[in-house]
Amino acid sequence: MARLVMKFGGTSVADIDRIRNVARHVKREYDAGHEVAVVLSAMAGKTNELVAWCREAALLHDAREYDAVVSSGEQVTAGLLAIVLQDIGVPARSWQGWQLPIYTSNAHGSARIVEVNGAELIKRFAERNREVGVVAGFQGVHKETGRITTLGRGGSDTSAVAVAAAIHADRCDIYTDVDGIYTTDPRIVPRAHRLDRIAFEEMLEMASLGAKVMQVRSIELAMVHKVRIFVRSSFDKPEDIDPSGTPPGTLICAEEEIVEQEVVTGIAYTKDEAQISIRRVQDKPGVAAAIFGPLAEANINVDMIVQNVSEDGLTTDITFTVPAADYQRACAVLETARSNVGFKSLDGANDVAKVSVIGIGMRSHAGVAAKAFQALADRGINIRAISTSEIKFSLLIDADAAELAVRRLHSLYGLDK
Ligand code: ASP
Ligand code: MG
């Protein structure tokens, strides 16, 4: 017997038929003797609709009321699943964030989970014939004000991991519309293959750098609390699953659990970044602070930074990247800081892509990145900026070369199957 959290996303609960399908998945685990808590998203498209209603009501609206509105999608699906489970003979009840409770910060619209009380779920496993707790994802409550909060878009992944940590679950199963984590996007590289296992650190990089399977925060939380996550498909028919076999999927786990570690695990890419270059900056102490201070104050995330050595000892060039959505704002901030910083000109590009090569094996292997530089050079792909960390390196290139680069790197590091 195991204790499981099963999380289903919006497409898996899009209508009553799909909810019945989810219920059969839950019943399958329940009948196998497991203790089960379920975490759900709203029906596909529902949260978008609720967000749009808030905007239509008033462009500038009270964030607390926004949360009151957008949290309602999950209230509906949680209740419906409990009804369907009861109907097929599985004891179940729904839980909203404030009922467990799931305490969060009061950053309405993007609140952070502070504490989850899983005691009642555990008690009911023991006392009520393993009653299945169906928890509304995405929402919580601020302890001091008692107001409902939401965790930011995609937040039900984070709810699931937090509930799993709170009830000391053996595993958190994420049922989604893909059957696991792939070495890269299979739409770009048909030879991409599903990973059996991936380490938390690697998954964190993959998720941050473009693989959109799970909310980044959920992986951070899983890493801290050592919650093992299994990503699997919600489209498999519950009746077709062999209860004694291992279903297809990817286990996200601690690196000690990964026996055969490849040097490179995956390639991520994103076109959501823009490059800014500041030319002929005065080369003196304090300049970097004068540039990046105001950007930080404006809440703009700077990622890759390249500074040239100045030839004349007087001026230099600095290149860096910001999220594409913040590009215009970043330029405006820098223009304002111009007299303070002292630079000749500012230019930038929005049509860039960041390709990242990820693998914890890089810690113990030298020359991994050098191979990539040569391979891209052979294809005539120019590298605009480079950044590295212990377990990954990222290359900024022209957006229209991104797919070629991803394919080339995928085979270079032996990931083609
Ligand atoms: N329903 C919420 C959203 O669409 C939370 C989630 O699905 O994870 O963002
Ligand atoms: Mg999601």
CSV table of C-alpha atoms and ligand atoms in Angstrom, one decimal:
chain,number,residue,atom,x,y,z
A,1,MET,CA,0.0,0.0,0.0
A,2,ALA,CA,1.2,3.5,-0.9
A,3,ARG,CA,0.1,7.0,-0.2
A,4,LEU,CA,-0.4,8.9,-3.5
A,5,VAL,CA,-1.3,12.4,-4.7
A,6,MET,CA,-2.9,12.3,-8.2
A,7,LYS,CA,-3.0,15.6,-10.0
A,8,PHE,CA,-5.1,16.3,-13.1
A,9,GLY,CA,-4.9,19.3,-15.3
A,10,GLY,CA,-7.5,21.3,-17.1
A,11,THR,CA,-7.8,19.1,-20.3
A,12,SER,CA,-8.3,16.0,-18.1
A,13,VAL,CA,-11.4,17.6,-16.3
A,14,ALA,CA,-12.7,19.6,-19.3
A,15,ASP,CA,-16.2,18.1,-19.1
A,16,ILE,CA,-18.2,15.5,-17.1
A,17,ASP,CA,-17.1,12.7,-19.3
A,18,ARG,CA,-13.5,13.5,-18.7
A,19,ILE,CA,-14.2,13.8,-15.0
A,20,ARG,CA,-15.7,10.3,-15.1
A,21,ASN,CA,-12.4,9.1,-16.7
A,22,VAL,CA,-10.4,10.8,-13.9
A,23,ALA,CA,-12.7,9.1,-11.4
A,24,ARG,CA,-11.9,5.7,-12.9
A,25,HIS,CA,-8.2,6.4,-12.6
A,26,VAL,CA,-8.7,7.3,-8.9
A,27,LYS,CA,-10.8,4.2,-8.4
A,28,ARG,CA,-8.0,2.1,-9.9
A,29,GLU,CA,-5.5,3.3,-7.3
A,30,TYR,CA,-8.1,3.1,-4.5
A,31,ASP,CA,-9.0,-0.5,-5.4
A,32,ALA,CA,-5.3,-1.4,-5.4
A,33,GLY,CA,-5.4,-0.4,-1.7
A,34,HIS,CA,-3.7,2.9,-1.8
A,35,GLU,CA,-4.4,6.1,0.1
A,36,VAL,CA,-5.2,8.8,-2.4
A,37,ALA,CA,-5.5,12.6,-2.4
A,38,VAL,CA,-6.4,14.2,-5.7
A,39,VAL,CA,-5.5,17.8,-6.7
A,40,LEU,CA,-7.4,19.3,-9.7
A,41,SER,CA,-7.2,22.3,-12.0
A,42,ALA,CA,-10.3,24.1,-13.4
A,43,MET,CA,-11.9,22.9,-16.6
A,44,ALA,CA,-9.7,23.8,-19.6
A,45,GLY,CA,-10.2,27.4,-20.6
A,46,LYS,CA,-12.2,28.2,-17.4
A,47,THR,CA,-9.5,30.2,-15.7
A,48,ASN,CA,-8.9,32.3,-18.8
A,49,GLU,CA,-12.6,33.1,-19.0
A,50,LEU,CA,-12.7,34.1,-15.3
A,51,VAL,CA,-9.6,36.3,-15.8
A,52,ALA,CA,-11.3,37.9,-18.8
A,53,TRP,CA,-14.4,38.6,-16.8
A,54,CYS,CA,-12.4,40.4,-14.1
A,55,ARG,CA,-10.8,42.6,-16.8
A,56,GLU,CA,-14.2,43.3,-18.4
A,57,ALA,CA,-15.6,44.3,-15.1
A,58,ALA,CA,-12.8,46.8,-14.5
A,59,LEU,CA,-9.4,47.0,-16.1
A,60,LEU,CA,-7.9,47.9,-12.7
A,61,HIS,CA,-9.4,45.7,-10.1
A,62,ASP,CA,-8.9,44.7,-6.5
A,63,ALA,CA,-6.5,41.7,-6.5
A,64,ARG,CA,-8.3,40.1,-3.6
A,65,GLU,CA,-11.6,40.0,-5.6
A,66,TYR,CA,-9.7,38.7,-8.6
A,67,ASP,CA,-8.7,35.8,-6.5
A,68,ALA,CA,-12.2,35.3,-5.2
A,69,VAL,CA,-13.3,35.0,-8.9
A,70,VAL,CA,-10.5,33.0,-10.5
A,71,SER,CA,-10.3,30.4,-7.7
A,72,SER,CA,-13.9,29.4,-8.4
A,73,GLY,CA,-13.0,27.1,-11.4
A,74,GLU,CA,-11.2,24.6,-9.1
A,75,GLN,CA,-14.1,24.7,-6.6
A,76,VAL,CA,-16.4,23.3,-9.3
A,77,THR,CA,-14.1,20.5,-10.6
A,78,ALA,CA,-13.3,19.4,-7.0
A,79,GLY,CA,-17.0,19.1,-6.1
A,80,LEU,CA,-17.8,17.4,-9.4
A,81,LEU,CA,-15.1,14.8,-9.0
A,82,ALA,CA,-16.2,14.0,-5.4
A,83,ILE,CA,-19.8,13.5,-6.7
A,84,VAL,CA,-18.7,11.2,-9.5
A,85,LEU,CA,-16.4,9.2,-7.1
A,86,GLN,CA,-19.2,8.7,-4.6
A,87,ASP,CA,-21.4,7.6,-7.5
A,88,ILE,CA,-19.0,4.8,-8.4
A,89,GLY,CA,-18.6,3.7,-4.8
A,90,VAL,CA,-15.4,5.4,-3.7
A,91,PRO,CA,-15.7,7.5,-0.5
A,92,ALA,CA,-14.7,11.0,-1.3
A,93,ARG,CA,-15.1,14.6,-0.3
A,94,SER,CA,-13.9,17.9,-1.8
A,95,TRP,CA,-11.6,20.4,0.0
A,96,GLN,CA,-11.1,24.0,-0.9
A,97,GLY,CA,-7.8,25.8,0.0
A,98,TRP,CA,-9.3,27.5,3.0
A,99,GLN,CA,-10.8,24.3,4.3
A,100,LEU,CA,-7.7,22.2,4.7
A,101,PRO,CA,-6.3,24.9,5.1
A,102,ILE,CA,-3.5,25.7,2.6
A,103,TYR,CA,-2.0,28.9,4.0
A,104,THR,CA,-0.3,31.2,1.6
A,105,SER,CA,1.3,34.7,1.6
A,106,ASN,CA,-0.9,37.6,0.8
A,107,ALA,CA,0.6,38.2,-2.7
A,108,HIS,CA,-2.8,38.0,-4.4
A,109,GLY,CA,-2.6,36.5,-7.9
A,110,SER,CA,0.8,34.9,-7.3
A,111,ALA,CA,0.8,33.9,-3.6
A,112,ARG,CA,3.3,31.5,-2.2
A,113,ILE,CA,2.4,28.5,-0.1
A,114,VAL,CA,3.5,28.9,3.5
A,115,GLU,CA,2.0,25.8,5.1
A,116,VAL,CA,-0.4,23.0,4.3
A,117,ASN,CA,-2.3,21.1,6.9
A,118,GLY,CA,-2.7,17.5,5.8
A,119,ALA,CA,-3.8,16.2,9.2
A,120,GLU,CA,-7.5,15.8,8.3
A,121,LEU,CA,-6.7,14.0,5.1
A,122,ILE,CA,-4.5,11.5,6.9
A,123,LYS,CA,-7.1,11.1,9.7
A,124,ARG,CA,-9.8,10.3,7.2
A,125,PHE,CA,-7.6,7.7,5.4
A,126,ALA,CA,-7.5,5.8,8.7
A,127,GLU,CA,-11.0,6.5,10.1
A,128,ARG,CA,-13.2,6.7,7.0
A,129,ASN,CA,-12.2,3.8,4.9
A,130,ARG,CA,-9.5,5.7,3.0
A,131,GLU,CA,-11.8,8.6,2.1
A,132,VAL,CA,-10.3,10.2,-1.0
A,133,GLY,CA,-9.6,13.9,-0.4
A,134,VAL,CA,-10.3,15.9,-3.6
A,135,VAL,CA,-8.4,19.2,-3.2
A,136,ALA,CA,-9.0,22.3,-5.3
A,137,GLY,CA,-5.7,23.3,-6.8
A,138,PHE,CA,-4.4,26.8,-7.5
A,139,GLN,CA,-5.9,28.3,-4.3
A,140,GLY,CA,-5.2,28.9,-0.7
A,141,VAL,CA,-6.0,31.4,2.1
A,142,HIS,CA,-4.0,34.1,3.8
A,143,LYS,CA,-4.0,33.3,7.5
A,144,GLU,CA,-4.2,36.8,8.9
A,145,THR,CA,-6.8,38.3,6.6
A,146,GLY,CA,-8.7,35.1,5.9
A,147,ARG,CA,-8.9,36.1,2.2
A,148,ILE,CA,-8.8,33.5,-0.6
A,149,THR,CA,-5.5,33.6,-2.6
A,150,THR,CA,-4.4,32.0,-5.9
A,151,LEU,CA,-0.9,30.8,-6.7
A,152,GLY,CA,-0.3,32.2,-10.2
A,153,ARG,CA,-1.1,30.5,-13.5
A,154,GLY,CA,-0.3,26.8,-13.6
A,155,GLY,CA,-0.3,26.9,-9.8
A,156,SER,CA,-2.2,23.6,-9.3
A,157,ASP,CA,1.1,21.7,-9.9
A,158,THR,CA,2.4,23.5,-6.9
A,159,SER,CA,-0.7,22.7,-4.9
A,160,ALA,CA,-0.2,19.0,-5.7
A,161,VAL,CA,3.4,19.0,-4.6
A,162,ALA,CA,2.6,20.9,-1.4
A,163,VAL,CA,-0.2,18.5,-0.5
A,164,ALA,CA,2.1,15.5,-1.2
A,165,ALA,CA,4.7,17.0,1.1
A,166,ALA,CA,2.1,17.6,3.8
A,167,ILE,CA,0.7,14.1,3.8
A,168,HIS,CA,4.1,12.5,3.3
A,169,ALA,CA,3.0,10.9,0.1
A,170,ASP,CA,5.2,8.3,-1.5
A,171,ARG,CA,4.7,9.9,-4.9
A,172,CYS,CA,3.0,12.8,-6.6
A,173,ASP,CA,1.6,11.6,-9.9
A,174,ILE,CA,1.0,14.4,-12.5
A,175,TYR,CA,-1.5,13.3,-15.1
A,176,THR,CA,-1.1,15.5,-18.1
A,177,ASP,CA,-1.5,15.7,-21.9
A,178,VAL,CA,2.0,14.4,-22.5
A,179,ASP,CA,3.3,11.0,-21.3
A,180,GLY,CA,6.5,12.3,-19.6
A,181,ILE,CA,9.5,14.6,-19.9
A,182,TYR,CA,11.3,14.5,-23.2
A,183,THR,CA,14.9,15.2,-24.1
A,184,THR,CA,13.6,18.1,-26.0
A,185,ASP,CA,10.5,19.3,-27.7
A,186,PRO,CA,9.4,16.3,-29.9
A,187,ARG,CA,7.6,18.7,-32.3
A,188,ILE,CA,11.0,20.1,-33.3
A,189,VAL,CA,13.1,16.9,-32.9
A,190,PRO,CA,11.1,13.8,-33.8
A,191,ARG,CA,13.9,11.7,-32.4
A,192,ALA,CA,13.5,13.2,-29.0
A,193,HIS,CA,12.7,10.5,-26.4
A,194,ARG,CA,11.0,10.2,-23.1
A,195,LEU,CA,13.3,10.2,-20.1
A,196,ASP,CA,12.7,7.4,-17.5
A,197,ARG,CA,14.2,9.6,-14.8
A,198,ILE,CA,15.3,13.2,-14.4
A,199,ALA,CA,16.9,14.9,-11.4
A,200,PHE,CA,15.1,17.8,-9.6
A,201,GLU,CA,17.9,20.2,-10.5
A,202,GLU,CA,17.7,19.3,-14.2
A,203,MET,CA,13.9,19.5,-14.3
A,204,LEU,CA,14.1,22.9,-12.6
A,205,GLU,CA,16.4,24.1,-15.5
A,206,MET,CA,14.2,22.4,-18.1
A,207,ALA,CA,11.1,24.0,-16.7
A,208,SER,CA,12.7,27.5,-16.3
A,209,LEU,CA,14.2,27.3,-19.8
A,210,GLY,CA,11.1,26.5,-21.9
A,211,ALA,CA,9.8,23.0,-21.2
A,212,LYS,CA,6.3,24.0,-20.1
A,213,VAL,CA,5.1,20.7,-18.6
A,214,MET,CA,5.0,22.0,-15.0
A,215,GLN,CA,5.0,25.2,-13.1
A,216,VAL,CA,8.6,26.1,-12.1
A,217,ARG,CA,7.7,26.7,-8.5
A,218,SER,CA,6.3,23.2,-8.1
A,219,ILE,CA,9.7,21.8,-9.0
A,220,GLU,CA,11.4,24.0,-6.5
A,221,LEU,CA,9.1,22.9,-3.8
A,222,ALA,CA,9.5,19.2,-4.8
A,223,MET,CA,13.3,19.6,-4.6
A,224,VAL,CA,13.1,21.2,-1.1
A,225,HIS,CA,10.7,18.6,0.3
A,226,LYS,CA,12.1,15.7,-1.7
A,227,VAL,CA,8.7,14.9,-3.2
A,228,ARG,CA,9.1,12.3,-6.0
A,229,ILE,CA,7.0,13.3,-9.0
A,230,PHE,CA,5.8,10.9,-11.8
A,231,VAL,CA,4.7,12.7,-15.0
A,232,ARG,CA,2.3,10.4,-17.0
A,233,SER,CA,-0.5,10.6,-19.6
A,234,SER,CA,-4.1,11.2,-18.5
A,235,PHE,CA,-5.2,9.8,-21.9
A,236,ASP,CA,-4.5,6.2,-21.1
A,237,LYS,CA,-7.7,4.4,-20.5
A,238,PRO,CA,-7.8,3.4,-16.8
A,239,GLU,CA,-9.1,-0.1,-17.8
A,240,ASP,CA,-6.0,-0.6,-20.0
A,241,ILE,CA,-3.4,0.0,-17.3
A,242,ASP,CA,-1.8,-3.1,-15.8
A,243,PRO,CA,-1.8,-2.4,-12.1
A,244,SER,CA,1.3,-4.5,-11.5
A,245,GLY,CA,3.4,-3.0,-14.3
A,246,THR,CA,5.3,0.3,-14.6
A,247,PRO,CA,3.3,2.8,-16.8
A,248,PRO,CA,5.1,5.0,-19.3
A,249,GLY,CA,6.2,8.3,-17.7
A,250,THR,CA,9.1,10.2,-16.2
A,251,LEU,CA,10.1,10.1,-12.6
A,252,ILE,CA,11.5,13.4,-11.3
A,253,CYS,CA,13.6,12.5,-8.3
A,254,ALA,CA,16.8,13.0,-6.4
A,255,GLU,CA,20.0,12.4,-8.4
A,256,GLU,CA,21.0,9.5,-6.1
A,257,GLU,CA,18.0,7.6,-7.6
A,258,ILE,CA,19.5,7.9,-11.1
A,259,VAL,CA,21.8,5.1,-11.8
A,260,GLU,CA,22.9,5.6,-15.3
A,261,GLN,CA,23.7,9.3,-15.6
A,262,GLU,CA,24.3,10.7,-19.1
A,263,VAL,CA,26.4,13.8,-19.4
A,264,VAL,CA,23.6,15.7,-21.1
A,265,THR,CA,20.0,15.0,-20.2
A,266,GLY,CA,18.0,17.5,-22.3
A,267,ILE,CA,18.0,20.5,-24.5
A,268,ALA,CA,15.6,23.4,-23.8
A,269,TYR,CA,15.0,26.5,-25.8
A,270,THR,CA,12.9,29.6,-25.5
A,271,LYS,CA,12.2,32.5,-27.8
A,272,ASP,CA,10.8,34.6,-25.0
A,273,GLU,CA,14.0,36.5,-24.5
A,274,ALA,CA,15.4,39.8,-26.0
A,275,GLN,CA,18.9,41.0,-26.2
A,276,ILE,CA,20.0,44.5,-25.3
A,277,SER,CA,23.5,45.9,-26.1
A,278,ILE,CA,24.8,49.1,-24.6
A,279,ARG,CA,27.7,50.5,-26.6
A,280,ARG,CA,30.6,52.6,-25.5
A,281,VAL,CA,29.9,52.4,-21.8
A,282,GLN,CA,32.4,54.2,-19.5
A,283,ASP,CA,34.7,51.6,-18.1
A,284,LYS,CA,34.9,52.5,-14.5
A,285,PRO,CA,33.7,51.1,-11.1
A,286,GLY,CA,30.0,51.4,-10.5
A,287,VAL,CA,28.8,51.3,-14.0
A,288,ALA,CA,27.3,47.8,-13.8
A,289,ALA,CA,25.5,48.8,-10.7
A,290,ALA,CA,24.2,51.9,-12.5
A,291,ILE,CA,22.8,49.8,-15.3
A,292,PHE,CA,21.5,46.7,-13.5
A,293,GLY,CA,20.3,48.5,-10.3
A,294,PRO,CA,17.5,50.4,-12.0
A,295,LEU,CA,16.5,47.2,-14.0
A,296,ALA,CA,16.2,45.3,-10.8
A,297,GLU,CA,14.2,48.1,-9.2
A,298,ALA,CA,11.8,47.9,-12.2
A,299,ASN,CA,11.5,44.1,-11.5
A,300,ILE,CA,13.1,43.2,-14.8
A,301,ASN,CA,14.9,39.9,-14.7
A,302,VAL,CA,18.3,40.0,-16.4
A,303,ASP,CA,19.7,36.7,-17.5
A,304,MET,CA,22.8,36.4,-19.6
A,305,ILE,CA,25.4,39.2,-19.2
A,306,VAL,CA,28.5,39.7,-21.4
A,307,GLN,CA,30.9,42.6,-20.9
A,308,ASN,CA,33.8,43.1,-23.3
A,309,VAL,CA,37.3,44.0,-22.1
A,310,SER,CA,37.7,47.7,-23.1
A,311,GLU,CA,40.4,48.2,-25.7
A,312,ASP,CA,41.2,51.8,-24.8
A,313,GLY,CA,40.6,51.5,-21.1
A,314,LEU,CA,37.9,54.1,-21.4
A,315,THR,CA,34.8,52.5,-22.9
A,316,THR,CA,33.3,49.0,-23.3
A,317,ASP,CA,30.2,47.2,-24.5
A,318,ILE,CA,27.7,45.3,-22.3
A,319,THR,CA,25.2,42.8,-23.7
A,320,PHE,CA,22.5,41.1,-21.7
A,321,THR,CA,19.1,39.5,-22.1
A,322,VAL,CA,15.7,40.3,-20.5
A,323,PRO,CA,12.3,38.6,-21.0
A,324,ALA,CA,10.9,39.6,-24.3
A,325,ALA,CA,7.8,41.0,-22.6
A,326,ASP,CA,9.9,43.4,-20.7
A,327,TYR,CA,12.0,44.6,-23.6
A,328,GLN,CA,10.4,48.0,-24.2
A,329,ARG,CA,10.2,48.7,-20.5
A,330,ALA,CA,13.9,47.8,-20.1
A,331,CYS,CA,14.9,50.2,-22.9
A,332,ALA,CA,12.9,52.9,-21.3
A,333,VAL,CA,14.5,52.3,-17.9
A,334,LEU,CA,18.0,52.5,-19.5
A,335,GLU,CA,17.2,55.7,-21.4
A,336,THR,CA,16.2,57.2,-18.1
A,337,ALA,CA,19.5,56.0,-16.5
A,338,ARG,CA,21.5,57.2,-19.5
A,339,SER,CA,23.0,60.3,-18.1
A,340,ASN,CA,23.9,58.5,-14.9
A,341,VAL,CA,25.6,55.6,-16.7
A,342,GLY,CA,27.1,57.4,-19.6
A,343,PHE,CA,26.9,55.4,-22.8
A,344,LYS,CA,26.9,56.2,-26.5
A,345,SER,CA,24.1,54.1,-27.9
A,346,LEU,CA,21.7,51.3,-27.1
A,347,ASP,CA,20.5,48.7,-29.4
A,348,GLY,CA,18.6,45.4,-29.1
A,349,ALA,CA,17.0,42.5,-30.8
A,350,ASN,CA,13.8,40.7,-30.1
A,351,ASP,CA,14.3,37.9,-32.7
A,352,VAL,CA,16.7,35.9,-30.6
A,353,ALA,CA,16.4,32.4,-29.0
A,354,LYS,CA,18.2,30.9,-26.0
A,355,VAL,CA,19.2,27.3,-26.4
A,356,SER,CA,20.2,25.5,-23.3
A,357,VAL,CA,22.0,22.2,-22.8
A,358,ILE,CA,21.3,20.6,-19.4
A,359,GLY,CA,22.8,17.7,-17.4
A,360,ILE,CA,24.1,17.1,-13.9
A,361,GLY,CA,26.8,15.0,-15.6
A,362,MET,CA,28.4,18.2,-16.7
A,363,ARG,CA,29.7,18.8,-13.2
A,364,SER,CA,32.2,16.0,-13.7
A,365,HIS,CA,32.9,16.4,-17.4
A,366,ALA,CA,35.1,19.1,-19.0
A,367,GLY,CA,34.7,20.4,-22.6
A,368,VAL,CA,31.0,19.7,-22.9
A,369,ALA,CA,30.2,23.3,-24.1
A,370,ALA,CA,33.3,23.5,-26.4
A,371,LYS,CA,31.8,20.7,-28.5
A,372,ALA,CA,28.6,22.7,-29.0
A,373,PHE,CA,30.5,25.9,-30.1
A,374,GLN,CA,32.2,23.9,-32.8
A,375,ALA,CA,29.1,22.1,-33.9
A,376,LEU,CA,27.2,25.4,-34.3
A,377,ALA,CA,30.1,27.1,-36.0
A,378,ASP,CA,30.1,24.2,-38.6
A,379,ARG,CA,26.5,25.0,-39.3
A,380,GLY,CA,27.2,28.7,-39.7
A,381,ILE,CA,25.2,29.6,-36.6
A,382,ASN,CA,26.5,32.7,-34.8
A,383,ILE,CA,26.5,32.8,-31.0
A,384,ARG,CA,25.6,36.2,-29.6
A,385,ALA,CA,26.1,35.4,-25.9
A,386,ILE,CA,26.9,32.5,-23.6
A,387,SER,CA,26.2,31.8,-20.0
A,388,THR,CA,27.1,28.8,-17.9
A,389,SER,CA,26.3,27.2,-14.6
A,390,GLU,CA,27.4,24.0,-13.0
A,391,ILE,CA,24.8,21.9,-14.7
A,392,LYS,CA,23.9,23.8,-17.9
A,393,PHE,CA,25.1,26.3,-20.5
A,394,SER,CA,22.9,28.6,-22.6
A,395,LEU,CA,23.6,30.1,-26.0
A,396,LEU,CA,21.9,33.1,-27.4
A,397,ILE,CA,21.4,32.8,-31.2
A,398,ASP,CA,19.2,34.2,-34.0
A,399,ALA,CA,15.7,33.0,-33.6
A,400,ASP,CA,15.5,31.5,-37.1
A,401,ALA,CA,18.5,29.3,-36.3
A,402,ALA,CA,16.9,27.9,-33.1
A,403,GLU,CA,15.4,24.7,-34.5
A,404,LEU,CA,18.5,23.8,-36.4
A,405,ALA,CA,20.6,24.4,-33.4
A,406,VAL,CA,18.4,22.3,-31.1
A,407,ARG,CA,18.4,19.4,-33.6
A,408,ARG,CA,22.2,19.6,-34.0
A,409,LEU,CA,22.9,19.6,-30.3
A,410,HIS,CA,20.4,16.9,-29.7
A,411,SER,CA,22.3,14.5,-31.9
A,412,LEU,CA,25.7,15.9,-30.9
A,413,TYR,CA,25.1,14.8,-27.3
A,414,GLY,CA,23.8,11.4,-28.3
A,415,LEU,CA,20.2,12.0,-27.4
A,416,ASP,CA,18.7,10.9,-30.8
A,417,LYS,CA,17.0,7.6,-30.5
B,1,ASP,N1,-6.5,26.7,-13.4
B,1,ASP,C1,-5.3,27.5,-13.1
B,1,ASP,C2,-4.7,28.0,-14.4
B,1,ASP,O1,-5.3,27.8,-15.5
B,1,ASP,C3,-4.3,26.6,-12.4
B,1,ASP,C4,-3.8,25.4,-13.2
B,1,ASP,O2,-4.4,25.0,-14.1
B,1,ASP,O3,-2.7,24.9,-12.8
B,1,ASP,O4,-3.7,28.6,-14.4
B,2,MG,MG,-0.6,23.1,-16.0
